[in-house]
Structures are given as structure tokens and as C-alpha cells.
GROMACS .gro file of C-alpha atoms in nm:
model
  427
    1UNK     CA    1  -2.073   0.694   1.156
    2UNK     CA    2  -2.347   0.488   1.183
    3UNK     CA    3  -2.240   0.230   0.955
    4UNK     CA    4  -1.908   0.156   1.214
    5UNK     CA    5  -2.180   0.065   1.450
    6UNK     CA    6  -2.364  -0.166   1.250
    7UNK     CA    7  -2.049  -0.406   1.168
    8UNK     CA    8  -2.028  -0.638   1.377
    9UNK     CA    9  -1.752  -0.742   1.665
   10UNK     CA   10  -1.563  -0.956   1.493
   11UNK     CA   11  -1.553  -0.672   1.222
   12UNK     CA   12  -1.405  -0.410   1.457
   13UNK     CA   13  -1.172  -0.623   1.574
   14UNK     CA   14  -1.021  -0.706   1.224
   15UNK     CA   15  -1.051  -0.324   1.095
   16UNK     CA   16  -0.837  -0.210   1.413
   17UNK     CA   17  -0.612  -0.557   1.332
   18UNK     CA   18  -0.530  -0.444   1.021
   19UNK     CA   19  -0.525  -0.062   1.025
   20UNK     CA   20  -0.250  -0.155   1.306
   21UNK     CA   21  -0.054  -0.385   1.115
   22UNK     CA   22  -0.049  -0.113   0.774
   23UNK     CA   23   0.095   0.174   1.022
   24UNK     CA   24   0.333   0.011   1.214
   25UNK     CA   25   0.421  -0.107   0.887
   26UNK     CA   26   0.449   0.197   0.706
   27UNK     CA   27   0.620   0.331   1.074
   28UNK     CA   28   0.923   0.082   1.003
   29UNK     CA   29   0.953   0.151   0.629
   30UNK     CA   30   0.904   0.522   0.669
   31UNK     CA   31   1.237   0.547   0.921
   32UNK     CA   32   1.462   0.464   0.655
   33UNK     CA   33   1.387   0.749   0.445
   34UNK     CA   34   1.451   0.938   0.740
   35UNK     CA   35   1.761   0.791   0.844
   36UNK     CA   36   1.934   0.842   0.447
   37UNK     CA   37   2.127   1.155   0.532
   38UNK     CA   38   2.282   1.010   0.880
   39UNK     CA   39   2.409   0.695   0.720
   40UNK     CA   40   2.541   0.868   0.422
   41UNK     CA   41   2.728   1.068   0.674
   42UNK     CA   42   2.810   0.754   0.924
   43UNK     CA   43   2.940   0.537   0.634
   44UNK     CA   44   3.033   0.691   0.413
   45UNK     CA   45   2.770   0.633   0.123
   46UNK     CA   46   2.706   0.735  -0.148
   47UNK     CA   47   2.342   0.876  -0.301
   48UNK     CA   48   2.363   0.556  -0.546
   49UNK     CA   49   2.417   0.266  -0.313
   50UNK     CA   50   2.115   0.428  -0.077
   51UNK     CA   51   1.937   0.430  -0.336
   52UNK     CA   52   1.966   0.056  -0.385
   53UNK     CA   53   1.897  -0.024  -0.059
   54UNK     CA   54   1.548   0.148  -0.163
   55UNK     CA   55   1.535   0.071  -0.475
   56UNK     CA   56   1.592  -0.368  -0.364
   57UNK     CA   57   1.337  -0.320  -0.033
   58UNK     CA   58   1.062  -0.173  -0.295
   59UNK     CA   59   1.145  -0.480  -0.553
   60UNK     CA   60   1.150  -0.711  -0.244
   61UNK     CA   61   0.824  -0.626  -0.145
   62UNK     CA   62   0.638  -0.675  -0.457
   63UNK     CA   63   0.774  -0.963  -0.388
   64UNK     CA   64   0.612  -1.035  -0.053
   65UNK     CA   65   0.341  -0.914  -0.176
   66UNK     CA   66   0.220  -1.222  -0.436
   67UNK     CA   67   0.399  -1.476  -0.210
   68UNK     CA   68   0.207  -1.376   0.070
   69UNK     CA   69  -0.118  -1.391  -0.122
   70UNK     CA   70  -0.022  -1.692  -0.265
   71UNK     CA   71   0.006  -1.836   0.149
   72UNK     CA   72  -0.257  -1.691   0.213
   73UNK     CA   73  -0.460  -1.865  -0.009
   74UNK     CA   74  -0.282  -2.174   0.137
   75UNK     CA   75  -0.290  -2.185   0.519
   76UNK     CA   76  -0.583  -1.854   0.501
   77UNK     CA   77  -0.557  -1.496   0.619
   78UNK     CA   78  -0.492  -1.472   0.939
   79UNK     CA   79  -0.184  -1.737   1.019
   80UNK     CA   80  -0.064  -1.466   0.631
   81UNK     CA   81  -0.074  -1.215   0.825
   82UNK     CA   82   0.083  -1.329   1.164
   83UNK     CA   83   0.378  -1.454   0.927
   84UNK     CA   84   0.432  -1.138   0.725
   85UNK     CA   85   0.424  -0.931   1.090
   86UNK     CA   86   0.619  -1.126   1.290
   87UNK     CA   87   0.920  -1.070   0.888
   88UNK     CA   88   0.980  -0.732   0.895
   89UNK     CA   89   0.948  -0.621   1.267
   90UNK     CA   90   1.278  -0.951   1.290
   91UNK     CA   91   1.392  -0.766   1.021
   92UNK     CA   92   1.346  -0.434   1.112
   93UNK     CA   93   1.530  -0.557   1.422
   94UNK     CA   94   1.837  -0.734   1.291
   95UNK     CA   95   1.870  -0.428   1.061
   96UNK     CA   96   1.935  -0.182   1.362
   97UNK     CA   97   2.288  -0.436   1.360
   98UNK     CA   98   2.418  -0.394   1.038
   99UNK     CA   99   2.789  -0.316   0.991
  100UNK     CA  100   2.782  -0.186   0.651
  101UNK     CA  101   2.651  -0.119   0.358
  102UNK     CA  102   2.685  -0.511   0.224
  103UNK     CA  103   2.507  -0.659   0.525
  104UNK     CA  104   2.252  -0.305   0.527
  105UNK     CA  105   2.104  -0.394   0.192
  106UNK     CA  106   2.014  -0.776   0.260
  107UNK     CA  107   1.879  -0.728   0.635
  108UNK     CA  108   1.654  -0.456   0.422
  109UNK     CA  109   1.578  -0.656   0.153
  110UNK     CA  110   1.459  -0.901   0.333
  111UNK     CA  111   1.255  -0.679   0.532
  112UNK     CA  112   1.067  -0.571   0.213
  113UNK     CA  113   0.928  -0.907   0.165
  114UNK     CA  114   0.722  -0.860   0.496
  115UNK     CA  115   0.589  -0.564   0.458
  116UNK     CA  116   0.480  -0.606   0.109
  117UNK     CA  117   0.326  -0.939   0.262
  118UNK     CA  118   0.108  -0.739   0.482
  119UNK     CA  119  -0.037  -0.489   0.240
  120UNK     CA  120  -0.154  -0.808   0.121
  121UNK     CA  121  -0.272  -0.997   0.355
  122UNK     CA  122  -0.429  -0.793   0.553
  123UNK     CA  123  -0.682  -0.694   0.229
  124UNK     CA  124  -0.784  -0.969   0.135
  125UNK     CA  125  -0.860  -1.103   0.528
  126UNK     CA  126  -1.060  -0.733   0.562
  127UNK     CA  127  -1.210  -0.820   0.267
  128UNK     CA  128  -1.370  -1.084   0.264
  129UNK     CA  129  -1.482  -0.985   0.631
  130UNK     CA  130  -1.609  -0.678   0.567
  131UNK     CA  131  -1.951  -0.694   0.492
  132UNK     CA  132  -2.032  -0.535   0.089
  133UNK     CA  133  -2.181  -0.242   0.189
  134UNK     CA  134  -1.903  -0.112   0.389
  135UNK     CA  135  -1.634  -0.297   0.234
  136UNK     CA  136  -1.505   0.016   0.072
  137UNK     CA  137  -1.517   0.173   0.304
  138UNK     CA  138  -1.358  -0.041   0.604
  139UNK     CA  139  -1.092  -0.086   0.342
  140UNK     CA  140  -1.009   0.293   0.282
  141UNK     CA  141  -0.941   0.382   0.620
  142UNK     CA  142  -0.709   0.096   0.689
  143UNK     CA  143  -0.515   0.228   0.377
  144UNK     CA  144  -0.488   0.537   0.597
  145UNK     CA  145  -0.338   0.424   0.829
  146UNK     CA  146   0.004   0.435   0.598
  147UNK     CA  147  -0.007   0.815   0.641
  148UNK     CA  148  -0.033   0.736   1.075
  149UNK     CA  149   0.262   0.554   1.012
  150UNK     CA  150   0.437   0.815   0.833
  151UNK     CA  151   0.377   1.043   1.050
  152UNK     CA  152   0.417   0.856   1.354
  153UNK     CA  153   0.809   0.739   1.198
  154UNK     CA  154   0.850   1.167   1.202
  155UNK     CA  155   0.744   1.204   1.507
  156UNK     CA  156   1.020   0.888   1.612
  157UNK     CA  157   1.247   1.017   1.420
  158UNK     CA  158   1.243   1.367   1.636
  159UNK     CA  159   1.226   1.210   1.966
  160UNK     CA  160   1.498   0.973   1.934
  161UNK     CA  161   1.725   1.249   1.727
  162UNK     CA  162   1.704   1.463   1.972
  163UNK     CA  163   1.774   1.251   2.270
  164UNK     CA  164   2.057   0.964   2.116
  165UNK     CA  165   2.352   1.094   1.907
  166UNK     CA  166   2.320   1.057   1.493
  167UNK     CA  167   2.575   0.733   1.453
  168UNK     CA  168   2.285   0.514   1.720
  169UNK     CA  169   2.010   0.689   1.728
  170UNK     CA  170   1.933   0.508   1.310
  171UNK     CA  171   2.073   0.212   1.500
  172UNK     CA  172   1.807   0.264   1.832
  173UNK     CA  173   1.513   0.337   1.571
  174UNK     CA  174   1.554   0.036   1.325
  175UNK     CA  175   1.558  -0.131   1.628
  176UNK     CA  176   1.200  -0.007   1.815
  177UNK     CA  177   1.059  -0.201   1.453
  178UNK     CA  178   1.061  -0.535   1.649
  179UNK     CA  179   0.746  -0.367   1.884
  180UNK     CA  180   0.514  -0.481   1.578
  181UNK     CA  181   0.558  -0.832   1.628
  182UNK     CA  182   0.299  -0.777   1.907
  183UNK     CA  183   0.074  -0.724   1.727
  184UNK     CA  184   0.042  -1.088   1.619
  185UNK     CA  185  -0.042  -1.158   1.984
  186UNK     CA  186  -0.380  -0.944   1.945
  187UNK     CA  187  -0.419  -1.114   1.598
  188UNK     CA  188  -0.401  -1.434   1.800
  189UNK     CA  189  -0.608  -1.414   2.096
  190UNK     CA  190  -0.889  -1.180   1.880
  191UNK     CA  191  -0.938  -1.191   1.469
  192UNK     CA  192  -1.078  -1.540   1.337
  193UNK     CA  193  -1.024  -1.710   0.980
  194UNK     CA  194  -1.306  -1.614   0.735
  195UNK     CA  195  -1.522  -1.874   0.648
  196UNK     CA  196  -1.417  -2.059   0.381
  197UNK     CA  197  -1.585  -2.345   0.104
  198UNK     CA  198  -1.284  -2.564   0.201
  199UNK     CA  199  -1.064  -2.484   0.560
  200UNK     CA  200  -0.691  -2.560   0.473
  201UNK     CA  201  -0.715  -2.811   0.778
  202UNK     CA  202  -0.959  -2.935   0.632
  203UNK     CA  203  -0.794  -3.080   0.313
  204UNK     CA  204  -0.492  -3.143   0.459
  205UNK     CA  205  -0.116  -3.136   0.330
  206UNK     CA  206  -0.163  -3.435   0.102
  207UNK     CA  207  -0.496  -3.241  -0.100
  208UNK     CA  208  -0.413  -2.861  -0.027
  209UNK     CA  209  -0.253  -2.744  -0.364
  210UNK     CA  210   0.029  -2.637  -0.421
  211UNK     CA  211   0.150  -2.270  -0.441
  212UNK     CA  212   0.191  -2.347  -0.770
  213UNK     CA  213  -0.075  -2.488  -0.876
  214UNK     CA  214  -0.248  -2.165  -0.685
  215UNK     CA  215  -0.089  -1.918  -0.890
  216UNK     CA  216  -0.150  -2.087  -1.200
  217UNK     CA  217  -0.529  -2.031  -1.068
  218UNK     CA  218  -0.566  -1.696  -1.198
  219UNK     CA  219  -0.439  -1.766  -1.579
  220UNK     CA  220  -0.724  -1.975  -1.550
  221UNK     CA  221  -0.915  -1.902  -1.849
  222UNK     CA  222  -1.241  -1.798  -1.628
  223UNK     CA  223  -1.016  -1.511  -1.473
  224UNK     CA  224  -0.756  -1.468  -1.730
  225UNK     CA  225  -0.900  -1.105  -1.856
  226UNK     CA  226  -0.883  -0.975  -1.474
  227UNK     CA  227  -0.534  -1.051  -1.369
  228UNK     CA  228  -0.424  -0.865  -1.676
  229UNK     CA  229  -0.671  -0.586  -1.673
  230UNK     CA  230  -0.613  -0.601  -1.280
  231UNK     CA  231  -0.229  -0.597  -1.389
  232UNK     CA  232  -0.313  -0.271  -1.600
  233UNK     CA  233  -0.485  -0.119  -1.313
  234UNK     CA  234  -0.174  -0.139  -1.069
  235UNK     CA  235   0.059  -0.041  -1.288
  236UNK     CA  236  -0.108   0.327  -1.415
  237UNK     CA  237  -0.140   0.370  -1.116
  238UNK     CA  238   0.192   0.322  -0.920
  239UNK     CA  239   0.319   0.398  -1.254
  240UNK     CA  240   0.203   0.721  -1.214
  241UNK     CA  241   0.268   0.740  -0.881
  242UNK     CA  242   0.698   0.703  -0.854
  243UNK     CA  243   0.689   0.967  -1.172
  244UNK     CA  244   0.598   1.173  -0.920
  245UNK     CA  245   0.757   1.113  -0.584
  246UNK     CA  246   1.094   1.034  -0.833
  247UNK     CA  247   1.079   1.421  -1.078
  248UNK     CA  248   0.857   1.644  -0.909
  249UNK     CA  249   1.059   1.828  -0.608
  250UNK     CA  250   1.383   1.745  -0.864
  251UNK     CA  251   1.193   1.928  -1.089
  252UNK     CA  252   1.036   2.188  -0.842
  253UNK     CA  253   1.294   2.218  -0.629
  254UNK     CA  254   1.605   2.234  -0.979
  255UNK     CA  255   1.421   2.398  -1.209
  256UNK     CA  256   1.159   2.661  -0.964
  257UNK     CA  257   1.419   2.652  -0.743
  258UNK     CA  258   1.179   2.645  -0.516
  259UNK     CA  259   1.286   2.624  -0.187
  260UNK     CA  260   1.002   2.458   0.038
  261UNK     CA  261   0.971   2.165  -0.065
  262UNK     CA  262   1.288   2.058   0.214
  263UNK     CA  263   1.029   2.264   0.461
  264UNK     CA  264   0.824   2.025   0.746
  265UNK     CA  265   0.539   2.240   0.658
  266UNK     CA  266   0.575   2.073   0.279
  267UNK     CA  267   0.549   1.747   0.401
  268UNK     CA  268   0.313   1.825   0.661
  269UNK     CA  269   0.085   1.865   0.439
  270UNK     CA  270   0.141   1.622   0.226
  271UNK     CA  271   0.106   1.346   0.515
  272UNK     CA  272  -0.206   1.475   0.623
  273UNK     CA  273  -0.314   1.484   0.224
  274UNK     CA  274  -0.280   1.113   0.144
  275UNK     CA  275  -0.409   1.068   0.486
  276UNK     CA  276  -0.776   1.264   0.376
  277UNK     CA  277  -0.769   1.117   0.053
  278UNK     CA  278  -0.812   0.736   0.167
  279UNK     CA  279  -1.136   0.871   0.382
  280UNK     CA  280  -1.310   1.091   0.112
  281UNK     CA  281  -1.212   0.736  -0.129
  282UNK     CA  282  -1.368   0.547   0.114
  283UNK     CA  283  -1.705   0.696   0.158
  284UNK     CA  284  -1.685   0.749  -0.215
  285UNK     CA  285  -1.632   0.425  -0.301
  286UNK     CA  286  -1.905   0.314  -0.155
  287UNK     CA  287  -2.154   0.595  -0.311
  288UNK     CA  288  -2.033   0.592  -0.659
  289UNK     CA  289  -1.879   0.211  -0.742
  290UNK     CA  290  -1.527   0.113  -0.793
  291UNK     CA  291  -1.516   0.224  -1.081
  292UNK     CA  292  -1.651   0.533  -1.135
  293UNK     CA  293  -1.379   0.605  -0.794
  294UNK     CA  294  -1.093   0.500  -0.967
  295UNK     CA  295  -1.143   0.668  -1.273
  296UNK     CA  296  -1.209   0.987  -1.128
  297UNK     CA  297  -0.909   1.016  -0.876
  298UNK     CA  298  -0.663   0.898  -1.200
  299UNK     CA  299  -0.850   1.236  -1.395
  300UNK     CA  300  -0.782   1.411  -1.104
  301UNK     CA  301  -0.432   1.313  -1.084
  302UNK     CA  302  -0.345   1.372  -1.440
  303UNK     CA  303  -0.497   1.701  -1.393
  304UNK     CA  304  -0.336   1.815  -1.068
  305UNK     CA  305  -0.017   1.712  -1.232
  306UNK     CA  306  -0.046   1.927  -1.565
  307UNK     CA  307  -0.153   2.264  -1.355
  308UNK     CA  308   0.223   2.173  -1.129
  309UNK     CA  309   0.473   2.155  -1.474
  310UNK     CA  310   0.225   2.391  -1.707
  311UNK     CA  311   0.132   2.685  -1.526
  312UNK     CA  312   0.398   2.903  -1.343
  313UNK     CA  313   0.436   2.777  -0.956
  314UNK     CA  314   0.587   2.984  -0.656
  315UNK     CA  315   0.632   2.866  -0.350
  316UNK     CA  316   0.298   2.892  -0.200
  317UNK     CA  317   0.071   2.819  -0.502
  318UNK     CA  318   0.324   2.464  -0.493
  319UNK     CA  319   0.258   2.410  -0.115
  320UNK     CA  320  -0.101   2.456  -0.160
  321UNK     CA  321  -0.144   2.226  -0.507
  322UNK     CA  322   0.082   1.967  -0.279
  323UNK     CA  323  -0.246   1.902  -0.078
  324UNK     CA  324  -0.518   1.797  -0.382
  325UNK     CA  325  -0.212   1.608  -0.509
  326UNK     CA  326  -0.186   1.390  -0.200
  327UNK     CA  327  -0.489   1.329  -0.183
  328UNK     CA  328  -0.580   1.302  -0.547
  329UNK     CA  329  -0.244   1.029  -0.569
  330UNK     CA  330  -0.429   0.861  -0.223
  331UNK     CA  331  -0.775   0.777  -0.344
  332UNK     CA  332  -0.673   0.481  -0.635
  333UNK     CA  333  -0.438   0.253  -0.457
  334UNK     CA  334  -0.753   0.284  -0.085
  335UNK     CA  335  -0.949   0.195  -0.377
  336UNK     CA  336  -0.773  -0.092  -0.563
  337UNK     CA  337  -0.835  -0.343  -0.203
  338UNK     CA  338  -1.177  -0.393  -0.233
  339UNK     CA  339  -1.199  -0.359  -0.625
  340UNK     CA  340  -0.923  -0.655  -0.645
  341UNK     CA  341  -1.139  -0.909  -0.387
  342UNK     CA  342  -1.436  -0.893  -0.561
  343UNK     CA  343  -1.267  -0.929  -0.869
  344UNK     CA  344  -1.166  -1.268  -0.768
  345UNK     CA  345  -1.276  -1.657  -0.638
  346UNK     CA  346  -1.239  -1.756  -0.282
  347UNK     CA  347  -0.951  -1.987  -0.400
  348UNK     CA  348  -0.698  -1.742  -0.589
  349UNK     CA  349  -0.832  -1.380  -0.464
  350UNK     CA  350  -0.493  -1.393  -0.220
  351UNK     CA  351  -0.288  -1.511  -0.482
  352UNK     CA  352  -0.481  -1.216  -0.807
  353UNK     CA  353  -0.488  -0.927  -0.517
  354UNK     CA  354  -0.092  -1.009  -0.484
  355UNK     CA  355  -0.020  -1.035  -0.834
  356UNK     CA  356  -0.232  -0.678  -1.008
  357UNK     CA  357  -0.113  -0.488  -0.750
  358UNK     CA  358   0.237  -0.589  -0.698
  359UNK     CA  359   0.312  -0.672  -1.085
  360UNK     CA  360   0.221  -0.309  -1.096
  361UNK     CA  361   0.492  -0.206  -0.864
  362UNK     CA  362   0.756  -0.387  -0.993
  363UNK     CA  363   0.695  -0.290  -1.360
  364UNK     CA  364   0.613   0.025  -1.253
  365UNK     CA  365   0.957   0.163  -1.241
  366UNK     CA  366   0.967   0.201  -1.660
  367UNK     CA  367   0.753   0.505  -1.587
  368UNK     CA  368   1.028   0.783  -1.340
  369UNK     CA  369   1.291   0.539  -1.676
  370UNK     CA  370   1.069   0.693  -1.937
  371UNK     CA  371   1.058   1.053  -1.780
  372UNK     CA  372   1.456   1.096  -1.725
  373UNK     CA  373   1.477   0.992  -2.112
  374UNK     CA  374   1.170   1.174  -2.214
  375UNK     CA  375   1.354   1.506  -2.071
  376UNK     CA  376   1.653   1.426  -2.319
  377UNK     CA  377   1.499   1.637  -2.573
  378UNK     CA  378   1.219   1.860  -2.373
  379UNK     CA  379   1.154   2.051  -2.066
  380UNK     CA  380   1.138   1.762  -1.792
  381UNK     CA  381   0.850   1.937  -1.666
  382UNK     CA  382   0.694   1.856  -1.998
  383UNK     CA  383   0.791   1.474  -1.950
  384UNK     CA  384   0.659   1.418  -1.619
  385UNK     CA  385   0.320   1.601  -1.796
  386UNK     CA  386   0.323   1.361  -2.061
  387UNK     CA  387   0.458   1.023  -1.813
  388UNK     CA  388   0.190   1.112  -1.523
  389UNK     CA  389  -0.135   1.124  -1.859
  390UNK     CA  390   0.024   0.781  -2.014
  391UNK     CA  391  -0.007   0.638  -1.630
  392UNK     CA  392  -0.312   0.739  -1.535
  393UNK     CA  393  -0.496   0.693  -1.840
  394UNK     CA  394  -0.416   0.352  -1.869
  395UNK     CA  395  -0.572   0.329  -1.505
  396UNK     CA  396  -0.872   0.512  -1.663
  397UNK     CA  397  -0.860   0.279  -1.973
  398UNK     CA  398  -0.821   0.004  -1.782
  399UNK     CA  399  -1.119   0.036  -1.547
  400UNK     CA  400  -1.377   0.048  -1.797
  401UNK     CA  401  -1.306  -0.312  -1.921
  402UNK     CA  402  -1.423  -0.398  -1.588
  403UNK     CA  403  -1.777  -0.462  -1.429
  404UNK     CA  404  -1.902  -0.227  -1.189
  405UNK     CA  405  -1.838  -0.480  -0.766
  406UNK     CA  406  -1.996  -0.217  -0.546
  407UNK     CA  407  -2.181  -0.418  -0.381
  408UNK     CA  408  -2.132  -0.751  -0.452
  409UNK     CA  409  -2.086  -1.000  -0.174
  410UNK     CA  410  -1.780  -1.257  -0.159
  411UNK     CA  411  -1.894  -1.632  -0.064
  412UNK     CA  412  -1.705  -1.561   0.283
  413UNK     CA  413  -1.884  -1.252   0.431
  414UNK     CA  414  -2.021  -1.386   0.777
  415UNK     CA  415  -2.374  -1.510   0.795
  416UNK     CA  416  -2.448  -1.229   1.071
  417UNK     CA  417  -2.354  -0.940   0.762
  418UNK     CA  418  -2.487  -1.135   0.496
  419UNK     CA  419  -2.886  -1.064   0.661
  420UNK     CA  420  -2.782  -0.750   0.566
  421UNK     CA  421  -2.740  -0.691   0.296
  422UNK     CA  422  -2.950  -0.629  -0.075
  423UNK     CA  423  -2.955  -0.827  -0.403
  424UNK     CA  424  -2.661  -0.971  -0.264
  425UNK     CA  425  -2.431  -1.115  -0.583
  426UNK     CA  426  -2.197  -1.359  -0.530
  427UNK     CA  427  -1.842  -1.419  -0.691
   0.00000   0.00000   0.00000
């Protein structure tokens, strides 16, 4: 941890502020997946309705990520992060008072705008605060916070459901979602806005670019190629991930008849693998570079999935294989924050990061659908293997079209950090 001792207090405060935000974001988001059986039993809703709430939340999250990127370019990184944390905390809390399916659908969708936006605002703030040679490590470590939040949601679920009756326990869990709002107090006192070429406060409202103008900026000829290729990486990364999470458990349970999928041990392995994968990627991307890291993890994901579906796998082997699969699938998103930050100029950086990451989240829905359609004419396992190969192959090809950005200094790196960099490059 020599690198951690090297960074400044301001960098450390931002690192832990973003880590806490993403962890609490993970708690609030994962709680819903844990209470789905309770909602089905309590309200008598169908699995399709429960799935609709989850799907609407994810789509809203992608839209929120794009909007937060534009907002961070317009009013500043810290303010945008504060807005998104307050937003998802408030609507998580209000979800506790939903009286029917329709109300919960609306409230969860509004919550999604906040949790999707929080990732984008935090990623840009962290990317512009941490010095270049440690940016990858910091981004990867903060990405692991989602895994800690996931584990926290499971622990909270176990505690609340052991003390409160199910018809009230799910409401208590959502009500607890208001707690992340207290993080805004820490942000206001401890996290500084990264230096900007022209601060929004100095521009004045009359001279501040409109949201539409900022959004149009990522399609300017000077960065259009970056936007297209970055969006393709986001599409492949999310497409492969959603295809796996949607179809692999179903395939292993219904066609391979494996029972370990529903056990706590399986969940513990997956969460641990995600956290460790983020740490491995954090260290590796600052060693070998962003492009090589993304390509390496994408290839490993495709190979591991195909081992799953084409080789005979029993309960024990499946449990063991779930670790590398979780590790490799975490490595790609743990790299994207640093990579996308380093590809864009300051004025449209938030918008570019938000678009590349969240375009993939929305359009990636085509990959699980494709598996289902292919499964009509071939075994579902074979369809999944091919689909994952296509998705992660897209990541590899797109990454090869991008420049290596490791060590690239962006214009907002603090002076005390910039003085320690070697052979600086500016965006």
C-alpha cells in the first residue's frame, strides 16, 4: 500500500467518500432482489411484474447515469454527486411506503435515476482527483465497494427478517435506505471540487453551456470516434455480463440440475470473487495498461463461460468455477472508470463517461434476448457460449481501436500530484 501513503489527504478523502457512496448504493440496490419472494407472497404479484420493476430500475439507472454526467459537466462533480446520493436515498426510503405494485414501480424507477447517476458522478470526481499513476488502483478499489454493499445488503436482510415479520421487514429495509443521505454532510465538509479550466460558478448562468450543448459535445468530430468505440466497449461488457447473469443460473439449474445455485455458499463465492476481481484489476491496469487489462479480462470471461456450458460440470466444480467467472466479470467494469475518464477532454468528460458506460447498459438487453432466440434452435448452453463470445469479442475489438491511456494526466490533477508524475501527457 505504498501508493496509498503517497497520495494526498484530499485524494484519500475523495477515495473513501466515493467508496462509501458506491457501497451504500449497492446496499440500496441489492435489497430489492432479496425481497422479491416476500413481495410476491405478500402482494400476490407475478414474477413478471417483479421482473418489470427490476428492469425498469436498470433502464432508469442508465438514463440517470447519462443525466448525471451532463449535470457534473454543468454544475460540478461534487454537487452532482451530492444530488444523486440524496436522490437515490430519498426514493429508496419512499419505496417503503408503497401500497401496491404500480406505486413501487414508479418509486423504484425514480430510485434508479439516482443510483445510476451516482456511479457516473463519482467516477468522474475520483478520476479527476487521483493522480495519474494511481488512478487505476483507486477506481478499481472503489468499484469493489459494490461487492461490499451487496454483502451488506445480505447481512442486513438476514438481521431484519430475523426480527421483523416479512410483511413489514421489506419496508424496514427500504426505510434504512435513507441513511446514505447522511454521506452528503461528509462530502460538503471533506471533498473538494477538482480544479477546472473555467469553474461553473465563474461562468455565470448566462454563459454556462446548456445541457443539450454539453451532450452534443461528445459527438463533435474531435471525439466522435472515441464516443463510438467507448460505447461499443460498454455494450460488449454489459451484454456479456447480463447474458451470463440472466441465463447461466437457469441453464445450470434446469438442464444440469445443479442444486448449489440457491445456497448461501454460492452467493458468498460470487460476492467474494467480485470484490477480489476489482482489486486484481485495480493493481493490474496500472501495471499493464487499460487496453491490455480490458482485453485480458474479456478473453478470460469468454473462455470461462464456455468451460461452464460445454464441459461436464457438477455441483462442486460449478461452485469452484463461479469464483473465476465472478472475478473476471468484475475486472472489466473496474477498468472502465479510469479508461473513459482518460479519453475525454474536461468540458465533456462527465457526459462522455456517462454515455459510454450507460449506452451499453441499455442496449445490452439485446444479448439476453438473443440467447433466448438462439435457444429455440440449439441447446441453451451452446447459445449462451456463442453469445458471450460475441459480446466479449466486441470488447476486445473495440479496445484495440483505442489508444493506451495509462499514465495520462488530465487537466484537473492537483498540483501536488502532478509534480510527482513522469513524462506527463495531457488530454
